[in-house]
Coordinates of C-alpha atoms and ligand atoms in Angstrom, one line a residue:
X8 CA 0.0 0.0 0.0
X9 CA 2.8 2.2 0.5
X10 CA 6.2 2.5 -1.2
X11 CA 7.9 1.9 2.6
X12 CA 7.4 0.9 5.9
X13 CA 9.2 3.6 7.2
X14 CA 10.9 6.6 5.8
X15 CA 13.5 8.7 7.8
X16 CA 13.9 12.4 7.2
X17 CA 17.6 13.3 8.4
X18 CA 20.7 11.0 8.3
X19 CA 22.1 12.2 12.0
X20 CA 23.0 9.9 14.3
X21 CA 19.2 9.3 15.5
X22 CA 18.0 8.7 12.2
X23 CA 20.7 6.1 11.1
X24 CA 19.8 4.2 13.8
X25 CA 16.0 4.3 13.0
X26 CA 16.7 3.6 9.4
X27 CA 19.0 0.3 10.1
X28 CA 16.8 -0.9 13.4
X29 CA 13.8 -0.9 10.7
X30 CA 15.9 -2.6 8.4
X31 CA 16.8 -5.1 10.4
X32 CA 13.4 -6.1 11.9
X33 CA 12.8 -6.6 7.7
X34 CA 11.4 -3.7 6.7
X35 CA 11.2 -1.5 3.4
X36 CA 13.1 2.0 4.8
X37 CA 14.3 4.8 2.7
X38 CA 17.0 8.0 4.3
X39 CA 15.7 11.4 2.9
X40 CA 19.0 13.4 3.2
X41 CA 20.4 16.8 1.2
X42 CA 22.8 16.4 -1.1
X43 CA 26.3 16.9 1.1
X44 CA 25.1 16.1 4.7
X45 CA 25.2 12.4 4.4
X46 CA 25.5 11.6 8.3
X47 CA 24.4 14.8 9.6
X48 CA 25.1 17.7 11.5
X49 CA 27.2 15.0 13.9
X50 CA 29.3 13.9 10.9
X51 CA 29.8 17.0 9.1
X52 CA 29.8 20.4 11.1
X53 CA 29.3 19.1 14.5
X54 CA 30.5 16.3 16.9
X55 CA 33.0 14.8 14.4
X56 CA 34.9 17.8 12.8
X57 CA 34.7 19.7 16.4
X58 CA 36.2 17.0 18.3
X59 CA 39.0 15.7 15.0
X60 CA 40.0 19.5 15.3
X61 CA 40.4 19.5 18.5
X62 CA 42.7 16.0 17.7
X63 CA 44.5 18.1 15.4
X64 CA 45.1 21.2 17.7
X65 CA 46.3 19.3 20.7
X66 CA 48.4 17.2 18.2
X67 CA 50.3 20.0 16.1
X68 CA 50.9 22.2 18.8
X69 CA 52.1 19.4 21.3
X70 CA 50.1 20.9 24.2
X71 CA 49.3 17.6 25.8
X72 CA 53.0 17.4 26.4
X73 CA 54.5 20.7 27.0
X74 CA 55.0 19.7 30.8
X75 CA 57.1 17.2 29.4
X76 CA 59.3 18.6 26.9
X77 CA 58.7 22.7 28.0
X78 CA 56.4 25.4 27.2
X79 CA 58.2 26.0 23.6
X80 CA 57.0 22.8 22.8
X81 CA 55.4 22.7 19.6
X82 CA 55.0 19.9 16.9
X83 CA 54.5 22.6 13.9
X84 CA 55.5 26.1 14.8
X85 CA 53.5 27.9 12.3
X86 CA 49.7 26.2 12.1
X87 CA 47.8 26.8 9.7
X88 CA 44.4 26.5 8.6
X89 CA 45.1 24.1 6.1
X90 CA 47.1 21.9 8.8
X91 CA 43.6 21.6 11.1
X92 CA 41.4 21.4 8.4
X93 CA 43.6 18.5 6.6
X94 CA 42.6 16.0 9.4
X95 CA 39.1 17.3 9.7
X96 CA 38.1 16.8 5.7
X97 CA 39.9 13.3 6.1
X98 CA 38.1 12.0 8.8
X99 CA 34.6 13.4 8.1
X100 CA 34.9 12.0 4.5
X101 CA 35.7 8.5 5.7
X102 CA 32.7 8.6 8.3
X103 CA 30.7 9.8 5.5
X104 CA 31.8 6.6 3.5
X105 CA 30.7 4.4 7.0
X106 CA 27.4 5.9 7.4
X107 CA 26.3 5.9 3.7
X108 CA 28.0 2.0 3.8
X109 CA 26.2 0.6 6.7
X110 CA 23.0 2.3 5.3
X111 CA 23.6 0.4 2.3
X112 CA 24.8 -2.8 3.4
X113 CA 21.4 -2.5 5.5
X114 CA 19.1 -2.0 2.0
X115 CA 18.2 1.3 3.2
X116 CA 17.4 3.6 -0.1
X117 CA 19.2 7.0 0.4
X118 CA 17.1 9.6 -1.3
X119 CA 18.7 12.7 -2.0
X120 CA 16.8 16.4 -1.2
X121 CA 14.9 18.0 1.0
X122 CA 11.4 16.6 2.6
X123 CA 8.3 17.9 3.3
X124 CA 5.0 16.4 4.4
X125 CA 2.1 17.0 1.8
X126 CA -0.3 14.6 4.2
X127 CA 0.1 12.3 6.6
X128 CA 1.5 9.7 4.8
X129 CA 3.2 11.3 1.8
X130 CA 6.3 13.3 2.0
X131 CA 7.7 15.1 -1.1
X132 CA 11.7 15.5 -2.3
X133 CA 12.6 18.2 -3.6
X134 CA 16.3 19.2 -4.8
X135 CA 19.3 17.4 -6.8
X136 CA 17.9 16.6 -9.7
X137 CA 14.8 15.6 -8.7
X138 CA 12.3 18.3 -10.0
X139 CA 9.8 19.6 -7.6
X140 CA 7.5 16.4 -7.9
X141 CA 9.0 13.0 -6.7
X142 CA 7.0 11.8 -3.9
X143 CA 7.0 8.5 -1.4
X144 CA 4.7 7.6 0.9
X145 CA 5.3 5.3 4.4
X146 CA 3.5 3.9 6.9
X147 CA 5.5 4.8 9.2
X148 CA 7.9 8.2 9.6
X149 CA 10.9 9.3 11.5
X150 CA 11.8 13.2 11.4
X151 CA 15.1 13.3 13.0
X152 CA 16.2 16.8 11.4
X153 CA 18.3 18.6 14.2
X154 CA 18.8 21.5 14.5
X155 CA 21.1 25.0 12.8
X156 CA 22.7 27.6 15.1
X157 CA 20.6 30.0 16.2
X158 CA 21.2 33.4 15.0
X159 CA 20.3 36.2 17.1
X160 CA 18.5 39.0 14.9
X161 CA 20.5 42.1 16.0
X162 CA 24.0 40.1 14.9
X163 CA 25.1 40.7 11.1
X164 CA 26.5 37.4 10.6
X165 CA 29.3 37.2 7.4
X166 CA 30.9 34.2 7.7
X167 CA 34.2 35.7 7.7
X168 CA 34.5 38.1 10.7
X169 CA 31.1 37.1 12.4
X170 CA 30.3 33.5 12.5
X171 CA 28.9 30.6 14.4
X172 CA 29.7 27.1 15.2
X173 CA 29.2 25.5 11.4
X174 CA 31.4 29.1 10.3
X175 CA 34.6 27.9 12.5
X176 CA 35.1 24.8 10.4
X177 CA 35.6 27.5 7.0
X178 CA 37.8 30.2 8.3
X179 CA 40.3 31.0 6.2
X180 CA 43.5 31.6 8.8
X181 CA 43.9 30.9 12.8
X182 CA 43.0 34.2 14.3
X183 CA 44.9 36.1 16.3
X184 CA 42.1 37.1 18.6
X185 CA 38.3 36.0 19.2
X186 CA 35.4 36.9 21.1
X187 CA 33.2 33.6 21.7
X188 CA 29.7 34.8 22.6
X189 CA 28.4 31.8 25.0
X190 CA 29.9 29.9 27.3
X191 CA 28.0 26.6 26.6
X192 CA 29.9 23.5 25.6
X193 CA 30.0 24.3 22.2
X194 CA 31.6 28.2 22.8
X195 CA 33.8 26.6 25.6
X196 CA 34.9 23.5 23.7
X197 CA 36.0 26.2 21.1
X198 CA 37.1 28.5 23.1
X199 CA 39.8 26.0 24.8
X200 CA 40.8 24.9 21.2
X201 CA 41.5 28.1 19.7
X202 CA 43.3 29.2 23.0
X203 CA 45.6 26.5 22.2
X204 CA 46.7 27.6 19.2
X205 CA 47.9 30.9 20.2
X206 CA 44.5 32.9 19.9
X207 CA 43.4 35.7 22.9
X208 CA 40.1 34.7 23.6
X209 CA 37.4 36.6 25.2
X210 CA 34.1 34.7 26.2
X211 CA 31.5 36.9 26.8
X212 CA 28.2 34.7 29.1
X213 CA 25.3 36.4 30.0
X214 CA 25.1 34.0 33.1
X215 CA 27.5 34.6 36.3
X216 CA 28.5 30.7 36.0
X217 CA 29.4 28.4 33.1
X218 CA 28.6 24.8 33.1
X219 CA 27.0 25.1 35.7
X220 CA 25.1 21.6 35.5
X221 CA 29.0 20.4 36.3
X222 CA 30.7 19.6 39.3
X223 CA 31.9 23.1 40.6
X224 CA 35.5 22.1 41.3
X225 CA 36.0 20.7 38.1
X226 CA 34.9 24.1 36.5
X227 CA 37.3 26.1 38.4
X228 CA 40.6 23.8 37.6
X229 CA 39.2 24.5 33.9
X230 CA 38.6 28.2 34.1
X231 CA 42.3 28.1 36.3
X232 CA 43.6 26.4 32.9
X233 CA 42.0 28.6 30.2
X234 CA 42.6 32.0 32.1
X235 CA 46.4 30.3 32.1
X236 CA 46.0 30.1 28.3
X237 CA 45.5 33.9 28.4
X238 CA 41.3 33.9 27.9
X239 CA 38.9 36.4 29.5
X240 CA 36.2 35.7 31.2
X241 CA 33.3 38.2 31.3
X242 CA 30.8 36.9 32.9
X243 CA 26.8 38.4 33.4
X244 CA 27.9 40.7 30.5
X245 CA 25.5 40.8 27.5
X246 CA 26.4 41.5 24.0
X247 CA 24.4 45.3 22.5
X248 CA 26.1 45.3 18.9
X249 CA 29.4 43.6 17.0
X250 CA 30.8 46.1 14.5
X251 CA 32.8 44.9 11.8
X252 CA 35.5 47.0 9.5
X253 CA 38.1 45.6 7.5
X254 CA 40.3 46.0 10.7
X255 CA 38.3 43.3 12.7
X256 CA 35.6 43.8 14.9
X257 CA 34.6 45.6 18.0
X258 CA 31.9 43.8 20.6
X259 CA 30.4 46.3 22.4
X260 CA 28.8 44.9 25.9
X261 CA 25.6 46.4 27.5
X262 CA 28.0 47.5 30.5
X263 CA 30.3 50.0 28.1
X264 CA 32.9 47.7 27.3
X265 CA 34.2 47.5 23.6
X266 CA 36.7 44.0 22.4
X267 CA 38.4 44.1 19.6
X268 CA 38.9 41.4 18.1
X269 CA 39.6 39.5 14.8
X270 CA 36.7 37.6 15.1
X271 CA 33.4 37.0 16.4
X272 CA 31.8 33.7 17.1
X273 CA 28.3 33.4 18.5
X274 CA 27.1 29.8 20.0
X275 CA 24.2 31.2 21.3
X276 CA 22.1 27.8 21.1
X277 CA 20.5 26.4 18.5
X278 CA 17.0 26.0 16.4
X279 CA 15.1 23.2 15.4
X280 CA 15.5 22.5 11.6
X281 CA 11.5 22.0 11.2
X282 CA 10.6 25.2 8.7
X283 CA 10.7 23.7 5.5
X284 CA 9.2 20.0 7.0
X285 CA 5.4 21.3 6.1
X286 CA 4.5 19.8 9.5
X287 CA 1.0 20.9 9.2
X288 CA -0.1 19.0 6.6
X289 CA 1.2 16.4 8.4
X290 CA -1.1 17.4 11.9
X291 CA 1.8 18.8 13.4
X292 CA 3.7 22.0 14.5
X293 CA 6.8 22.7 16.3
X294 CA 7.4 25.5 18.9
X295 CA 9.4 28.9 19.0
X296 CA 12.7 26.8 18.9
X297 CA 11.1 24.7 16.2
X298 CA 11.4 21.4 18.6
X299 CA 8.9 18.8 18.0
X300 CA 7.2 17.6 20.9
X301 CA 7.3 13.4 21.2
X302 CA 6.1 11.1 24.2
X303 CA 8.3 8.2 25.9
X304 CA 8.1 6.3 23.4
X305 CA 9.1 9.1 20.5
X306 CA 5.8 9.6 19.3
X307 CA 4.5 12.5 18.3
X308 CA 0.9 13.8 18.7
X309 CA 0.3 12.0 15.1
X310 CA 0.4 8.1 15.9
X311 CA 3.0 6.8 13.5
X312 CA 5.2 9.6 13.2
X313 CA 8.0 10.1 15.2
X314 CA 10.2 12.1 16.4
X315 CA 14.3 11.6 17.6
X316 CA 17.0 13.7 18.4
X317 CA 18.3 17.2 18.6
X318 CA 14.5 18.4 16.8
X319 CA 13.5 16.9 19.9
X320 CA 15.4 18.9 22.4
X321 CA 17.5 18.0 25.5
X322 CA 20.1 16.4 26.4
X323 CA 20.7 17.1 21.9
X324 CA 23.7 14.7 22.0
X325 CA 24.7 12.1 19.3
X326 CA 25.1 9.2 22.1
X327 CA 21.2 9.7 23.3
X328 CA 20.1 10.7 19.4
X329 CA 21.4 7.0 18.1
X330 CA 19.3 5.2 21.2
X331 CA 16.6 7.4 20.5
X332 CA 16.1 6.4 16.8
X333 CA 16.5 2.8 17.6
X334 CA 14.2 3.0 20.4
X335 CA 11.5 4.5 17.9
X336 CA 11.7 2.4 15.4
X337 CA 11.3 -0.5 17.9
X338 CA 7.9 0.9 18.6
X339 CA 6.8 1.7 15.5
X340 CA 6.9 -2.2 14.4
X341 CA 5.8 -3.8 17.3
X342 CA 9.4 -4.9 18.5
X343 CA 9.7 -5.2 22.7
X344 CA 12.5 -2.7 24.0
X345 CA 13.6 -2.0 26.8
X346 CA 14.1 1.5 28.6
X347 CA 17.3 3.4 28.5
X348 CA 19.5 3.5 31.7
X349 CA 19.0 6.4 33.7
X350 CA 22.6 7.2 34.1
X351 CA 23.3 10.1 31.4
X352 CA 27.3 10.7 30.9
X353 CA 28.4 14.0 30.1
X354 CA 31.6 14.5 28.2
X355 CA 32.7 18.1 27.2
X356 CA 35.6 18.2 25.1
X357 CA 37.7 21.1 26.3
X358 CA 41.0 21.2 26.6
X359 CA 41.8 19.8 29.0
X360 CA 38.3 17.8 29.0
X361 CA 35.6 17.2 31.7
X362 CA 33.1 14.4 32.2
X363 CA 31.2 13.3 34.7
X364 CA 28.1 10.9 35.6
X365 CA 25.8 10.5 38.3
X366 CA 25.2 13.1 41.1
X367 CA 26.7 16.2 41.6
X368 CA 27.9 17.4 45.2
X369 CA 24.9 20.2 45.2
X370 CA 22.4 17.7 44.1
X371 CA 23.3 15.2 47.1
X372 CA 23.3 18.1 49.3
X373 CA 20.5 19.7 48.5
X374 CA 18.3 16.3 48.8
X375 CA 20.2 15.8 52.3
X376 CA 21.9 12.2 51.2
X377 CA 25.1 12.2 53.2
X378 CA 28.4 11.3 51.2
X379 CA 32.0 11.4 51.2
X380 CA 34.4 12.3 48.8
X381 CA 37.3 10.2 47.3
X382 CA 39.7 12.0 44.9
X383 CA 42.8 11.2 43.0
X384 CA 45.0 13.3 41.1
X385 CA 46.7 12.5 37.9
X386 CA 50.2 13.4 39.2
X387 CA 50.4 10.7 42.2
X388 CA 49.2 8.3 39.1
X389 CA 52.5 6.8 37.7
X390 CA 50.8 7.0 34.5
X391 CA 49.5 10.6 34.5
X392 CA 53.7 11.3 35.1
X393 CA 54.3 9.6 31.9
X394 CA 51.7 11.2 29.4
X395 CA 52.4 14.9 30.9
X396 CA 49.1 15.2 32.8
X397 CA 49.9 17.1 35.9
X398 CA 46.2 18.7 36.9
X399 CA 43.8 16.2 35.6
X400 CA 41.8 14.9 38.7
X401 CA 39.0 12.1 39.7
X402 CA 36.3 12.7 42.5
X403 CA 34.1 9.9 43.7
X404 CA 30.9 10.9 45.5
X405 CA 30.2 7.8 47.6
X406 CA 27.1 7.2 50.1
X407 CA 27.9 6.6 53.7
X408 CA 25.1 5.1 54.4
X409 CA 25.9 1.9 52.1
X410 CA 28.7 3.1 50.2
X411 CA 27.5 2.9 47.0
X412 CA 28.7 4.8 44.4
X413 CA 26.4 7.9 43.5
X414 CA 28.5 9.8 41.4
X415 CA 32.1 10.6 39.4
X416 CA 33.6 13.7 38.3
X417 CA 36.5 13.8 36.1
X418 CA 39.0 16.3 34.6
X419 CA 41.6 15.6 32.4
X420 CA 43.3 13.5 30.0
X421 CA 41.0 10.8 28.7
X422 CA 37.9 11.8 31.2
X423 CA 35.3 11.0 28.5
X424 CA 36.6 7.3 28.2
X425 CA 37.4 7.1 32.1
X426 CA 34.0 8.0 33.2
X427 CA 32.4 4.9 32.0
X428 CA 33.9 2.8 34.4
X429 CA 32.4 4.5 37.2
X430 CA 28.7 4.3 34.8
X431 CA 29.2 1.0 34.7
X432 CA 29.7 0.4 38.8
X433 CA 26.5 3.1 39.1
X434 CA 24.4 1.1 36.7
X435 CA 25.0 -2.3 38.5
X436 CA 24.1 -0.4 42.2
X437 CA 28.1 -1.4 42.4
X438 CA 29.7 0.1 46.2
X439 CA 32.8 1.6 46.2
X440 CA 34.0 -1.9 48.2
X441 CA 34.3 -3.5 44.6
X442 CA 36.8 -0.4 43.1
X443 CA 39.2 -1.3 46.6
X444 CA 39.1 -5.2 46.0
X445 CA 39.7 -5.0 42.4
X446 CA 43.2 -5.2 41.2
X447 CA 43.7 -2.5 37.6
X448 CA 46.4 -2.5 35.4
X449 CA 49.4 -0.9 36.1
X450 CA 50.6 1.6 34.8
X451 CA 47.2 3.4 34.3
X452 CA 44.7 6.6 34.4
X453 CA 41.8 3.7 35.5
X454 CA 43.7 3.6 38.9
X455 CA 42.2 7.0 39.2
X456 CA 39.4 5.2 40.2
X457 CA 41.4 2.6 43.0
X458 CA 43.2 5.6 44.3
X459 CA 39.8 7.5 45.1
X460 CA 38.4 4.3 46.3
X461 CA 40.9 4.1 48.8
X462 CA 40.7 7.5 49.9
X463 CA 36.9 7.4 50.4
X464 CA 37.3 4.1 52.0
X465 CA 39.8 5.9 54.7
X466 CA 37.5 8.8 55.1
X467 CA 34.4 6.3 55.5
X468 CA 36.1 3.9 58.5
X469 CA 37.4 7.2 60.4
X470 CA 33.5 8.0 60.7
X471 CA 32.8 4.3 62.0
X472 CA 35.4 5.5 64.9
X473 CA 32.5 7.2 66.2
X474 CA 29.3 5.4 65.3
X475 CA 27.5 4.1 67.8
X476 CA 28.4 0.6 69.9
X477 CA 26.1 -1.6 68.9
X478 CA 23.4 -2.3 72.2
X479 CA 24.6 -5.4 74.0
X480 CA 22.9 -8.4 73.3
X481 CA 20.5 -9.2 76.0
X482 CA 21.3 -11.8 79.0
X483 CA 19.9 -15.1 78.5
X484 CA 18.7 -16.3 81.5
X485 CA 17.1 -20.0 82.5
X486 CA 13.9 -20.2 84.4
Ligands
LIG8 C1 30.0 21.9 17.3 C2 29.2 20.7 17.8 C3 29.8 19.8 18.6 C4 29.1 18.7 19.1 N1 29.8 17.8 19.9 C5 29.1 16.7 20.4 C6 29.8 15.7 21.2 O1 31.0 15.8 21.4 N2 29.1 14.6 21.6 C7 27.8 14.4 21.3 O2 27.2 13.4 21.7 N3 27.1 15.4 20.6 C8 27.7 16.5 20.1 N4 27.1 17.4 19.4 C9 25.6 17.2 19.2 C10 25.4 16.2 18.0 O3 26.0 16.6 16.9 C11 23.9 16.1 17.8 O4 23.3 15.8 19.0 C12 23.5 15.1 16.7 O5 24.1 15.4 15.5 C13 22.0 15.1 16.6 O6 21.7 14.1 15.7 P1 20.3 14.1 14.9 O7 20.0 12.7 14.6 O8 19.3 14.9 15.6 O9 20.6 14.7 13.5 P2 21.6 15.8 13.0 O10 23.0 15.2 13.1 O11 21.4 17.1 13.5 O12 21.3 15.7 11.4 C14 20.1 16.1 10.9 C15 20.1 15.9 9.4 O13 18.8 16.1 8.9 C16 18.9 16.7 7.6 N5 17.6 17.4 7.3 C17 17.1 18.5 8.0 N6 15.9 18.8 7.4 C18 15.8 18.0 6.4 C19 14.8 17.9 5.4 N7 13.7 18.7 5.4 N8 14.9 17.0 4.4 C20 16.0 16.1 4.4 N9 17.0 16.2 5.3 C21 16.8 17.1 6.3 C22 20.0 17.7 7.8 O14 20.6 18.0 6.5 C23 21.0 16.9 8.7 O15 21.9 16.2 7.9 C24 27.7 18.5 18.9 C25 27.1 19.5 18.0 C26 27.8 20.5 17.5 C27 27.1 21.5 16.7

């Protein structure tokens, strides 16, 4: 009756994993994707050239091991643009190759343009080559179409001096200064990046606090680290105009101040990529961020349409997108899933980077759940000694009640790989007994995590000093 049993709209990470889950149960699926975005936002101006950049900056300017060899450390002494971007074009064009591969190898159809609903059930494709009238209908539909920076209206944006996150990947030199307007993960992550390669950077957040969902100890050894790489931090400050002259540009800030700088780049959030979807004819609309709204299941107010992903709002990761699709197309054919895991990581890749998962000191504190802390640093690790990481840190949060492991906080080299260990202990209600009786390899960051142990276990048993004697057992007596 129709020409699939599901078509995707979108290629990110949430609706790969739609496409080949539906594939794999046996059904007819077809990808509607534009012409150079095979893989999405994810593979080709987000997660993937952001974080092989940020490979490529730590790389060529030997950062990582400056404690090692000296500050005038450098692999390349004159980066340039070409030199980043070289990596980045190799590695996005080989992911593009995996995703359109495995979408292939899975018989889903890849049809190329840009979808919009003309009912229900039929969803036109429009663009490369395909006239204005090629049309398929499904039973089922995923729209898993992300999202675009947002622009803010009052900003002239020209790519060259004024840009956002998708502009950073086609600037033509390294510049010598920056202003990053928003001091989310994505300004930060840049930020950190571009202060390694030499640039002054200014980040100008209209909130007193950045990251503030992180532990706050972690945020200060990074702030401690980028103010050390000579960035500014102007906090509660809000942008009133960015003027731009073939000199640079000068942000003026509500509270008088004026930066120069070479360039500009806003990450002031993002918008829903929903405008040219037609979602009424489908029964649908989007709000004033052009999110789609879904149920637990990903379903959105029309029965078998879905919605996954960044269009869908928070957390907007790749990791939780791909589950997300999967999860969707599960229900849409009838196939028994399971729920996600609670336990969320969060890895933001500055340099150096951050992770954690779990509870965060305030949030035990605030909901009165007594714990202690365990920490290790990276330089009483032999390993941390050998790959140059001096400031990199692990915190354990650890109940006292049953010492069970509530939550871990991590800065520094590898954090985003180190954190799963502790996910995995917090998944399986694992105590902070199993981290102690567990031997690790040797030399290794993981013995982070035995290190902590041991110094929460410490700080645990010189509390049972003082706990109560336990009541005498009562005297048995004969009759
Ligand atoms: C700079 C940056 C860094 C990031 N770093 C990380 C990270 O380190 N870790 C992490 O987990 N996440 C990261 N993210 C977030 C991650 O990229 C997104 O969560 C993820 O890409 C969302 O996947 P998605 O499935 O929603 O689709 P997206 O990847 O957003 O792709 C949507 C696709 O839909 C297509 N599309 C839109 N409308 C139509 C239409 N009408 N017809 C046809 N096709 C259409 C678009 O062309 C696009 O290719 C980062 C994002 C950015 C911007």
């Amino acid at each position: 009756m129709y020409d699939y049993d599901l078509v995707v709209i979108g290629s990110g990470p949430g609706g790969q994993k739609a496409a080949i889950a539906a594939a794999k149960l046996g059904r007819r699926v077809a990808v509607v994707e534009r012409g150079n975005m095979i893989g999405g936002v994810c593979v080709n101006t987000g997660t993937i050239p952001s974080k092989t950049l940020r490979e490529a900056v730590l790389y060529l300017t030997g950062f990582a091991l400056r404690d090692l060899y000296g500050a005038s450390y450098r692999v390349k002494s004159e980066i340039t643009i070409a030199d980043l971007m070289a990596r980045t074009q190799h590695v996005v064009g080989r992911e593009v190759q995996v995703v359109r591969a495995q979408l292939l190898r899975n018989h889903v159809d890849i049809l190329q343009g840009t979808a919009s609903f003309l009912d229900p059930h039929t969803i036109r494709v429009t663009g490369a080559g395909r006239g204005d009238n090629s049309t398929v209908t499904a039973e089922k539909i995923v729209i898993a179409t992300g999202t675009r920076p947002a622009r803010p209206k009052h900003v002239e944006f020209d790519d060259l001096h004024v840009l956002d996150s998708d502009g950073v990947l086609h600037l033509d030199r390294v510049p010598g200064s920056m202003v990053v307007v928003g001091a989310g993960v994505i300004g930060i992550e840049y930020a950190s990046m571009f202060a390694a390669l030499g640039t002054r950077v200014t980040v100008v957040e209209r909130r007193d606090r950045m990251l503030e969902f992180c532990d706050p100890e972690v945020v200060e050894s990074l702030k401690f680290h980028l103010r050390d790489q000579a960035v500014t931090f102007r906090f509660g400050e809000e942008v009133s105009r960015v003027e731009v002259s073939e000199k640079g540009t000068v942000t003026s800030l509500a509270s008088g101040k004026r930066i120069p700088a070479e360039t500009v780049m806003y990450s002031a959030g993002r918008q829903g990529v929903t405008e040219e979807l037609n979602l009424r004819e489908a029964g649908l609309e989007s709000d004033a961020r052009g999110r789609i709204k879904v149920d637990g299941n990903y379903r959105t107010a029309v029965e078998h349409i879905y919605a996954v992903g960044d269009v869908i709002g928070f957390p907007a990761l790749a990791a939780n997108s791909m589950d997300q699709g999967r999860l969707a197309a599960h229900h849409a054919f009838g196939e028994p899933a399971r729920e996600l895991a609670g336990l969320q990581p969060i890895g933001i890749y500055t340099i150096p980077e951050v992770s954690y998962c779990g509870a965060t000191e305030d949030e035990l504190t605030r909901s009165s759940v007594p714990y202690e802390v365990g920490v290790s640093r990276y330089r009483e690790l032999a390993r941390g000694q050998i790959v140059g990481d001096t400031y990199g840190m692990l915190k354990l949060l650890v109940s006292t009640e049953d010492r069970t492991l509530l939550g871990v906080h991590v800065f520094g080299t590898n954090a985003t790989d180190l954190v799963h260990i502790g996910q995995a202990i917090m998944g399986c209600g694992g105590t902070v007994d199993y981290l102690v009786d567990t031997v690790l390899n040797y030399p290794t960051l993981s013995e982070a995590y035995k290190v902590a142990a041991l110094d929460v276990f410490n700080k645990i048993r010189a509390l049972d000093v003082f706990a109560p004697a336990p009541a005498p057992e009562p005297a048995v007596t004969s009759d």
